[in-house]
């Protein structure tokens, strides 16, 4: 027998799930949220938020190491990595507590346990059931008109290599590691790998990053990747691209990693290995087969309203296989809640979703690269402006990188934007807003930007689309 009835039951309390729950409650629906670990999910607890805290520490250390440039000298400076990790945990805990408060304020019942779908349903009142194995023991069954699957993803591992959480790590173990390794091999030069490389190197760890594809940050613009690679080389972070991991073995002092590339086989010795090659969806053990929910390669396909093939069952976030980004999950959660409530909503444009990497220099982008735009047959112009000519960047002594805008010749539609440099993750929203509301580079260029600011680089790149950048 079901012991509770809800309009919406959300399984998973990460940035997709808890946002969906809040929006549904705002729309007058009775909501339960089932979470088996911690509210905030990977993002707040073991991913986005704590890594940004550690990266801030790394940035401060980097600045202190450049005292000569700023006219000061430090003697006897020591950096305590354990304290940095402690600070990152405090930041995470504060935000998680804030989410708990939001749940209470919005009248959302949080059920601590593991949720499983029980059979199918037609979407009518009380036809879906979620069985919950409670953390505290025992179980409950929630009868609900709708279910939102927001179970996220977990670290993907290399076939044949099982992380042990001690010497072979995933982001989950690495983010709480207070004992800084003296040396590390990071497998994967995507955002997670590059951000950890930055943090660990700044505290004195000797880091080697291994990437199977031809360049670091392989999903980003090729010129952007080149700027990041050049800066990592300056920071003495070793990048091995076009390099395949063949195997590893434990040694008395750590791990021996065997890789191959065009130079042949190499042996890398390190204290620890971090495997950062992406994520896999948490779609197993959810009762999806019994409920008739279609699964493709582990992901749950959805339509523009986040509906699965089963009426009343929705899915959002990493488990959908769209874009494994916290802000995408949140946006999907809002759409799902609005569709369930019958409220007006907006279709998501996944190509306009911002993508950010927070290493130094930062990387931010959306939309098509030049290669992708050409492959699709677009006739486009490119406006580019280098931070080397930006007054604020020079004042910050953070001048590497550029802003690049791609625009369709005839319509002026912004096809994509690619940035690398100081605080570009904070500059991106202006261009995303322009794309969303179909503004053109002309309108960005004509918007007066305060001087001196980093955002002037956006204005200059927009002028550059027409070959009229003022300071280029």
Coordinates of C-alpha atoms in Angstrom, one line a residue:
X1 CA 0.0 0.0 0.0
X2 CA 1.2 3.5 -0.8
X3 CA 1.5 5.7 2.3
X4 CA 1.8 9.1 0.6
X5 CA 0.4 10.8 -2.5
X6 CA 2.2 13.5 -4.5
X7 CA 1.8 15.4 -7.7
X8 CA 5.6 15.1 -8.4
X9 CA 8.2 12.9 -7.0
X10 CA 11.8 13.8 -7.9
X11 CA 14.4 11.0 -7.6
X12 CA 17.8 12.7 -7.1
X13 CA 18.6 16.0 -5.3
X14 CA 21.3 17.4 -7.4
X15 CA 21.2 20.8 -9.2
X16 CA 18.6 19.3 -11.6
X17 CA 16.5 17.5 -9.1
X18 CA 16.2 20.2 -6.4
X19 CA 15.6 23.0 -8.9
X20 CA 12.8 20.9 -10.5
X21 CA 11.3 20.3 -7.0
X22 CA 11.4 24.0 -6.2
X23 CA 9.9 25.1 -9.5
X24 CA 7.1 22.5 -9.2
X25 CA 6.3 23.7 -5.6
X26 CA 6.2 27.3 -6.8
X27 CA 3.6 26.2 -9.3
X28 CA 1.4 24.8 -6.5
X29 CA 2.3 21.1 -6.8
X30 CA 2.8 18.8 -3.9
X31 CA 6.4 17.6 -4.2
X32 CA 8.6 14.9 -2.7
X33 CA 12.3 14.7 -3.3
X34 CA 14.1 11.4 -2.8
X35 CA 17.9 11.7 -2.2
X36 CA 20.1 8.8 -1.2
X37 CA 23.2 10.8 -0.2
X38 CA 23.4 14.6 0.0
X39 CA 21.3 17.4 -1.3
X40 CA 23.1 19.2 -4.0
X41 CA 24.4 16.0 -5.6
X42 CA 27.8 15.8 -7.1
X43 CA 27.9 19.5 -8.1
X44 CA 27.7 21.0 -4.6
X45 CA 29.4 18.2 -2.7
X46 CA 32.1 16.7 -4.9
X47 CA 32.2 18.6 -8.2
X48 CA 31.6 22.1 -9.4
X49 CA 31.5 24.0 -6.1
X50 CA 34.4 22.5 -4.1
X51 CA 36.7 22.5 -7.2
X52 CA 36.1 26.2 -7.7
X53 CA 37.0 26.8 -4.1
X54 CA 40.3 24.9 -4.6
X55 CA 40.9 26.8 -7.9
X56 CA 40.6 30.1 -6.0
X57 CA 43.3 28.9 -3.6
X58 CA 45.5 28.0 -6.6
X59 CA 44.9 31.4 -8.1
X60 CA 46.0 33.2 -4.9
X61 CA 49.2 31.0 -4.7
X62 CA 49.9 31.8 -8.3
X63 CA 49.7 35.5 -7.7
X64 CA 51.8 35.3 -4.6
X65 CA 54.4 33.5 -6.6
X66 CA 54.6 36.5 -9.0
X67 CA 55.4 39.0 -6.2
X68 CA 58.2 40.6 -8.2
X69 CA 55.7 41.6 -10.9
X70 CA 53.6 43.4 -8.3
X71 CA 56.4 44.9 -6.2
X72 CA 56.5 42.7 -3.2
X73 CA 58.6 39.8 -1.8
X74 CA 57.6 37.0 0.4
X75 CA 60.0 35.0 2.6
X76 CA 59.2 31.7 4.2
X77 CA 55.9 31.3 2.4
X78 CA 54.1 28.0 3.0
X79 CA 50.9 26.7 1.5
X80 CA 48.8 24.1 3.4
X81 CA 46.8 22.0 0.9
X82 CA 44.8 20.4 3.8
X83 CA 43.5 23.8 4.8
X84 CA 42.5 24.5 1.2
X85 CA 40.5 21.2 1.1
X86 CA 38.9 22.1 4.5
X87 CA 37.8 25.5 3.2
X88 CA 36.3 23.8 0.1
X89 CA 34.3 21.4 2.3
X90 CA 33.0 24.4 4.4
X91 CA 31.8 26.1 1.2
X92 CA 30.0 22.9 0.1
X93 CA 28.4 22.4 3.5
X94 CA 27.1 25.9 3.6
X95 CA 25.5 25.6 0.2
X96 CA 24.0 22.2 1.0
X97 CA 22.5 23.6 4.2
X98 CA 21.1 26.4 2.1
X99 CA 19.4 23.8 -0.2
X100 CA 17.8 22.2 2.9
X101 CA 16.4 25.5 3.9
X102 CA 14.9 26.0 0.4
X103 CA 13.3 22.6 0.6
X104 CA 11.6 23.6 3.9
X105 CA 10.6 27.0 2.7
X106 CA 9.0 25.6 -0.4
X107 CA 7.1 22.8 1.5
X108 CA 9.0 20.0 -0.3
X109 CA 9.3 16.8 1.6
X110 CA 12.8 15.4 1.4
X111 CA 12.9 11.6 1.7
X112 CA 16.3 10.3 2.5
X113 CA 16.8 7.0 0.8
X114 CA 17.1 5.2 -2.6
X115 CA 14.1 5.5 -4.9
X116 CA 13.0 2.9 -7.4
X117 CA 10.1 3.0 -9.9
X118 CA 7.5 0.3 -9.4
X119 CA 5.9 -0.7 -12.7
X120 CA 4.4 1.6 -15.3
X121 CA 1.4 3.9 -15.3
X122 CA -0.8 6.1 -17.5
X123 CA 0.1 9.4 -15.8
X124 CA -3.2 9.5 -14.0
X125 CA -3.6 10.3 -10.3
X126 CA -1.8 7.8 -8.1
X127 CA -0.8 5.5 -11.0
X128 CA 2.9 5.7 -10.5
X129 CA 4.7 4.4 -7.4
X130 CA 8.2 5.0 -6.1
X131 CA 9.5 2.6 -3.6
X132 CA 12.1 4.1 -1.2
X133 CA 14.6 2.1 0.8
X134 CA 15.2 4.6 3.6
X135 CA 18.6 5.5 4.9
X136 CA 17.4 5.0 8.4
X137 CA 16.1 1.5 7.6
X138 CA 12.8 0.3 6.4
X139 CA 10.9 1.6 3.4
X140 CA 8.1 3.8 2.1
X141 CA 6.1 3.8 -1.1
X142 CA 5.2 7.1 -2.6
X143 CA 2.2 7.3 -4.9
X144 CA 2.6 10.1 -7.4
X145 CA 1.1 11.5 -10.6
X146 CA 4.5 12.2 -12.1
X147 CA 8.1 11.2 -11.5
X148 CA 11.2 13.2 -12.5
X149 CA 14.4 11.1 -12.8
X150 CA 17.3 13.3 -11.8
X151 CA 19.9 10.7 -10.8
X152 CA 22.9 12.2 -12.5
X153 CA 26.1 10.4 -13.4
X154 CA 29.3 9.0 -11.9
X155 CA 32.9 8.8 -13.0
X156 CA 33.6 6.6 -16.0
X157 CA 36.5 4.3 -15.7
X158 CA 39.0 2.9 -18.2
X159 CA 38.2 -0.7 -19.1
X160 CA 40.2 -3.0 -17.0
X161 CA 41.2 -0.4 -14.5
X162 CA 39.2 -0.1 -11.3
X163 CA 39.9 2.9 -9.1
X164 CA 40.7 1.9 -5.5
X165 CA 40.1 5.3 -4.0
X166 CA 43.6 5.4 -2.6
X167 CA 46.2 5.4 -5.3
X168 CA 43.9 5.3 -8.3
X169 CA 41.3 8.0 -7.9
X170 CA 38.2 9.5 -9.4
X171 CA 37.1 13.1 -8.8
X172 CA 35.0 11.8 -5.9
X173 CA 38.1 10.8 -3.9
X174 CA 40.3 13.5 -5.2
X175 CA 38.1 16.4 -4.1
X176 CA 38.4 15.3 -0.4
X177 CA 42.0 14.3 -0.5
X178 CA 43.8 16.4 2.1
X179 CA 47.2 14.7 1.5
X180 CA 48.6 16.3 -1.6
X181 CA 50.4 13.8 -3.8
X182 CA 54.0 14.7 -4.6
X183 CA 53.4 13.5 -8.2
X184 CA 50.3 12.5 -10.2
X185 CA 49.2 11.3 -13.6
X186 CA 45.9 12.6 -14.7
X187 CA 44.1 10.5 -17.4
X188 CA 41.9 12.9 -19.4
X189 CA 42.4 16.5 -20.5
X190 CA 38.8 17.5 -20.2
X191 CA 37.6 20.1 -17.7
X192 CA 37.9 17.9 -14.6
X193 CA 41.4 16.7 -15.5
X194 CA 42.7 20.2 -16.4
X195 CA 41.2 21.8 -13.3
X196 CA 42.8 19.3 -10.9
X197 CA 46.1 19.6 -12.8
X198 CA 46.0 23.3 -12.1
X199 CA 45.2 22.9 -8.4
X200 CA 47.7 20.2 -7.6
X201 CA 50.5 21.8 -9.6
X202 CA 50.0 25.1 -7.8
X203 CA 50.7 23.4 -4.5
X204 CA 53.9 21.7 -5.8
X205 CA 52.7 18.4 -7.2
X206 CA 54.5 17.2 -10.4
X207 CA 51.6 16.6 -12.8
X208 CA 51.4 14.8 -16.1
X209 CA 48.2 14.9 -18.0
X210 CA 47.5 12.1 -20.5
X211 CA 45.0 12.6 -23.3
X212 CA 44.1 10.1 -26.0
X213 CA 42.9 12.8 -28.5
X214 CA 45.2 15.2 -30.3
X215 CA 44.8 18.1 -28.0
X216 CA 43.8 19.2 -24.5
X217 CA 40.2 20.3 -24.0
X218 CA 39.3 18.5 -27.2
X219 CA 35.7 19.7 -27.3
X220 CA 36.8 23.3 -27.4
X221 CA 37.9 25.5 -30.2
X222 CA 41.3 24.5 -31.5
X223 CA 42.9 27.9 -30.9
X224 CA 41.5 28.0 -27.4
X225 CA 43.1 24.6 -26.7
X226 CA 46.4 25.9 -28.0
X227 CA 46.4 28.9 -25.6
X228 CA 45.7 26.6 -22.6
X229 CA 48.3 24.1 -23.6
X230 CA 50.9 26.9 -23.9
X231 CA 50.1 28.2 -20.5
X232 CA 50.2 24.8 -18.9
X233 CA 53.7 24.3 -20.4
X234 CA 54.8 27.5 -18.7
X235 CA 53.4 26.2 -15.4
X236 CA 55.5 23.1 -15.9
X237 CA 52.4 20.8 -16.2
X238 CA 53.3 18.1 -18.7
X239 CA 50.7 17.4 -21.4
X240 CA 50.9 14.2 -23.4
X241 CA 48.3 14.3 -26.1
X242 CA 47.7 11.6 -28.8
X243 CA 48.6 9.3 -26.0
X244 CA 46.8 6.1 -25.0
X245 CA 46.7 4.6 -21.5
X246 CA 47.7 0.9 -21.9
X247 CA 47.7 -0.1 -18.2
X248 CA 49.0 0.5 -14.7
X249 CA 50.3 -1.4 -11.8
X250 CA 50.8 -0.6 -8.1
X251 CA 54.3 -0.2 -6.8
X252 CA 55.8 0.3 -3.3
X253 CA 55.8 4.1 -3.9
X254 CA 52.7 4.6 -5.9
X255 CA 51.6 3.7 -9.4
X256 CA 53.5 2.8 -12.6
X257 CA 51.5 4.0 -15.7
X258 CA 52.1 2.5 -19.1
X259 CA 51.2 4.7 -22.1
X260 CA 51.8 4.7 -25.9
X261 CA 52.1 7.4 -28.5
X262 CA 53.9 8.1 -31.7
X263 CA 57.2 8.0 -29.7
X264 CA 56.4 4.5 -28.6
X265 CA 55.8 3.1 -25.1
X266 CA 56.5 5.3 -22.1
X267 CA 56.4 4.4 -18.4
X268 CA 55.2 7.2 -16.0
X269 CA 55.9 6.8 -12.3
X270 CA 53.6 8.7 -9.9
X271 CA 52.3 8.6 -6.4
X272 CA 48.7 8.7 -7.5
X273 CA 46.6 8.5 -10.7
X274 CA 43.4 10.4 -11.3
X275 CA 41.0 9.0 -13.9
X276 CA 39.0 11.9 -15.4
X277 CA 37.6 10.6 -18.7
X278 CA 34.0 11.6 -18.4
X279 CA 30.8 10.3 -16.7
X280 CA 28.4 7.4 -17.1
X281 CA 24.7 7.7 -16.3
X282 CA 23.1 6.5 -13.0
X283 CA 20.3 4.7 -14.7
X284 CA 20.8 1.2 -13.3
X285 CA 18.8 -0.1 -10.4
X286 CA 16.0 2.4 -10.9
X287 CA 13.4 0.0 -12.0
X288 CA 13.3 1.4 -15.5
X289 CA 12.9 -1.9 -17.3
X290 CA 10.0 -2.9 -15.1
X291 CA 8.4 0.5 -15.7
X292 CA 8.9 0.3 -19.4
X293 CA 11.2 3.4 -19.6
X294 CA 13.4 3.2 -22.7
X295 CA 17.1 3.3 -22.1
X296 CA 19.8 3.8 -24.8
X297 CA 23.4 3.0 -24.0
X298 CA 22.5 3.7 -20.4
X299 CA 20.9 7.1 -21.0
X300 CA 17.2 7.9 -20.8
X301 CA 16.0 9.7 -24.0
X302 CA 13.6 12.6 -23.5
X303 CA 11.7 15.0 -25.8
X304 CA 11.8 18.8 -25.6
X305 CA 9.5 18.7 -22.5
X306 CA 11.8 16.2 -20.7
X307 CA 9.2 13.4 -21.2
X308 CA 10.3 9.8 -21.5
X309 CA 8.4 7.2 -23.5
X310 CA 6.3 6.4 -20.4
X311 CA 3.5 8.9 -19.5
X312 CA 4.1 10.7 -16.3
X313 CA 7.9 9.8 -16.2
X314 CA 10.3 12.6 -17.0
X315 CA 14.1 12.7 -16.9
X316 CA 16.6 15.5 -16.6
X317 CA 20.3 16.1 -16.2
X318 CA 23.3 13.8 -16.9
X319 CA 21.1 10.7 -17.0
X320 CA 19.5 12.0 -20.3
X321 CA 22.9 12.2 -22.2
X322 CA 22.2 15.7 -23.4
X323 CA 25.0 17.8 -21.8
X324 CA 26.6 16.7 -18.5
X325 CA 26.6 20.2 -17.0
X326 CA 24.9 21.3 -13.7
X327 CA 23.3 24.4 -15.3
X328 CA 21.8 22.3 -18.1
X329 CA 20.3 20.0 -15.5
X330 CA 18.8 22.9 -13.7
X331 CA 17.3 24.4 -16.9
X332 CA 15.9 21.0 -17.8
X333 CA 14.4 20.7 -14.3
X334 CA 12.5 24.0 -14.7
X335 CA 11.1 22.9 -18.1
X336 CA 10.0 19.5 -16.7
X337 CA 8.2 21.1 -13.7
X338 CA 6.5 23.7 -15.9
X339 CA 5.3 21.0 -18.3
X340 CA 3.9 18.9 -15.5
X341 CA 2.1 21.9 -14.1
X342 CA 0.7 22.9 -17.5
X343 CA 2.6 26.3 -17.3
X344 CA 4.2 28.1 -20.2
X345 CA 7.8 27.0 -20.8
X346 CA 10.6 27.5 -23.3
X347 CA 12.3 24.9 -25.4
X348 CA 16.0 24.5 -24.6
X349 CA 18.6 25.3 -27.2
X350 CA 21.5 22.9 -26.3
X351 CA 23.9 24.6 -28.7
X352 CA 23.4 27.8 -26.8
X353 CA 24.3 26.2 -23.5
X354 CA 27.4 27.7 -21.9
X355 CA 30.4 25.5 -21.4
X356 CA 33.1 26.6 -18.9
X357 CA 36.5 25.3 -17.7
X358 CA 38.0 27.1 -14.7
X359 CA 41.7 26.4 -15.1
X360 CA 44.0 29.3 -15.7
X361 CA 43.5 30.7 -18.2
X362 CA 39.7 30.2 -18.1
X363 CA 37.8 28.8 -21.0
X364 CA 34.2 29.6 -21.9
X365 CA 32.2 28.9 -25.0
X366 CA 28.9 28.0 -26.6
X367 CA 27.7 27.0 -30.1
X368 CA 29.6 26.0 -33.1
X369 CA 33.4 26.1 -33.7
X370 CA 34.7 27.4 -37.0
X371 CA 35.2 23.8 -38.2
X372 CA 31.7 22.8 -37.2
X373 CA 30.2 25.8 -38.8
X374 CA 32.1 25.1 -42.1
X375 CA 31.0 21.4 -42.0
X376 CA 27.4 22.5 -41.7
X377 CA 27.7 24.7 -44.7
X378 CA 27.3 28.1 -43.0
X379 CA 28.7 31.2 -44.6
X380 CA 30.1 33.1 -41.6
X381 CA 32.4 35.8 -40.4
X382 CA 34.7 35.7 -37.4
X383 CA 35.5 38.6 -35.0
X384 CA 38.4 38.1 -32.7
X385 CA 39.9 40.4 -30.1
X386 CA 43.0 39.6 -28.0
X387 CA 43.1 40.5 -24.3
X388 CA 46.6 41.8 -24.9
X389 CA 45.0 45.0 -26.2
X390 CA 42.5 45.2 -23.3
X391 CA 43.3 47.8 -20.6
X392 CA 41.7 45.9 -17.7
X393 CA 43.5 42.7 -18.6
X394 CA 46.8 44.6 -18.7
X395 CA 46.1 46.2 -15.4
X396 CA 45.4 42.7 -13.9
X397 CA 48.6 41.4 -15.6
X398 CA 46.4 38.7 -17.0
X399 CA 46.7 39.3 -20.8
X400 CA 46.7 35.9 -22.5
X401 CA 43.8 34.8 -24.6
X402 CA 41.1 36.2 -26.8
X403 CA 37.3 36.5 -27.5
X404 CA 36.1 35.0 -30.8
X405 CA 32.6 35.4 -32.2
X406 CA 31.2 33.6 -35.2
X407 CA 28.2 35.1 -37.0
X408 CA 26.2 34.1 -40.1
X409 CA 26.9 36.5 -43.0
X410 CA 23.3 37.0 -44.2
X411 CA 21.3 36.9 -41.0
X412 CA 23.8 38.1 -38.5
X413 CA 22.9 35.1 -36.2
X414 CA 25.6 34.3 -33.7
X415 CA 26.6 30.7 -34.4
X416 CA 29.1 30.4 -31.5
X417 CA 31.5 32.2 -29.2
X418 CA 34.8 30.9 -27.9
X419 CA 36.9 32.6 -25.2
X420 CA 40.0 32.0 -23.3
X421 CA 41.5 34.4 -20.8
X422 CA 40.8 36.2 -17.5
X423 CA 37.4 35.6 -16.0
X424 CA 35.8 34.7 -19.3
X425 CA 33.4 32.4 -17.5
X426 CA 31.8 35.5 -16.1
X427 CA 31.8 37.3 -19.6
X428 CA 29.9 34.5 -21.4
X429 CA 26.3 35.3 -20.3
X430 CA 26.2 38.5 -22.4
X431 CA 26.8 36.5 -25.5
X432 CA 24.4 33.7 -24.5
X433 CA 21.7 36.3 -23.9
X434 CA 22.4 37.8 -27.3
X435 CA 22.1 34.3 -29.0
X436 CA 18.9 33.5 -27.0
X437 CA 17.1 36.7 -28.0
X438 CA 18.5 36.7 -31.5
X439 CA 20.7 39.8 -31.2
X440 CA 23.4 40.3 -33.7
X441 CA 27.1 41.3 -33.3
X442 CA 26.1 44.8 -34.5
X443 CA 23.8 45.2 -31.4
X444 CA 26.5 43.9 -29.1
X445 CA 29.0 46.3 -30.7
X446 CA 26.7 49.3 -30.3
X447 CA 25.9 48.5 -26.6
X448 CA 28.3 50.8 -24.7
X449 CA 30.6 48.8 -22.4
X450 CA 32.2 50.5 -19.4
X451 CA 35.9 51.3 -19.6
X452 CA 38.2 49.8 -18.5
X453 CA 36.5 46.4 -18.2
X454 CA 37.2 42.9 -19.5
X455 CA 33.8 43.0 -21.2
X456 CA 35.1 45.5 -23.7
X457 CA 36.7 42.6 -25.4
X458 CA 33.2 41.3 -26.3
X459 CA 32.3 44.7 -27.8
X460 CA 35.6 44.7 -29.8
X461 CA 35.2 41.1 -31.1
X462 CA 31.6 42.1 -32.1
X463 CA 33.0 45.1 -34.1
X464 CA 35.6 42.7 -35.4
X465 CA 33.0 40.6 -37.1
X466 CA 32.6 43.5 -39.5
X467 CA 36.4 44.2 -39.7
X468 CA 35.9 47.3 -37.6
X469 CA 37.5 46.5 -34.2
X470 CA 38.6 49.8 -32.7
X471 CA 41.7 48.7 -30.8
X472 CA 42.9 45.8 -32.9

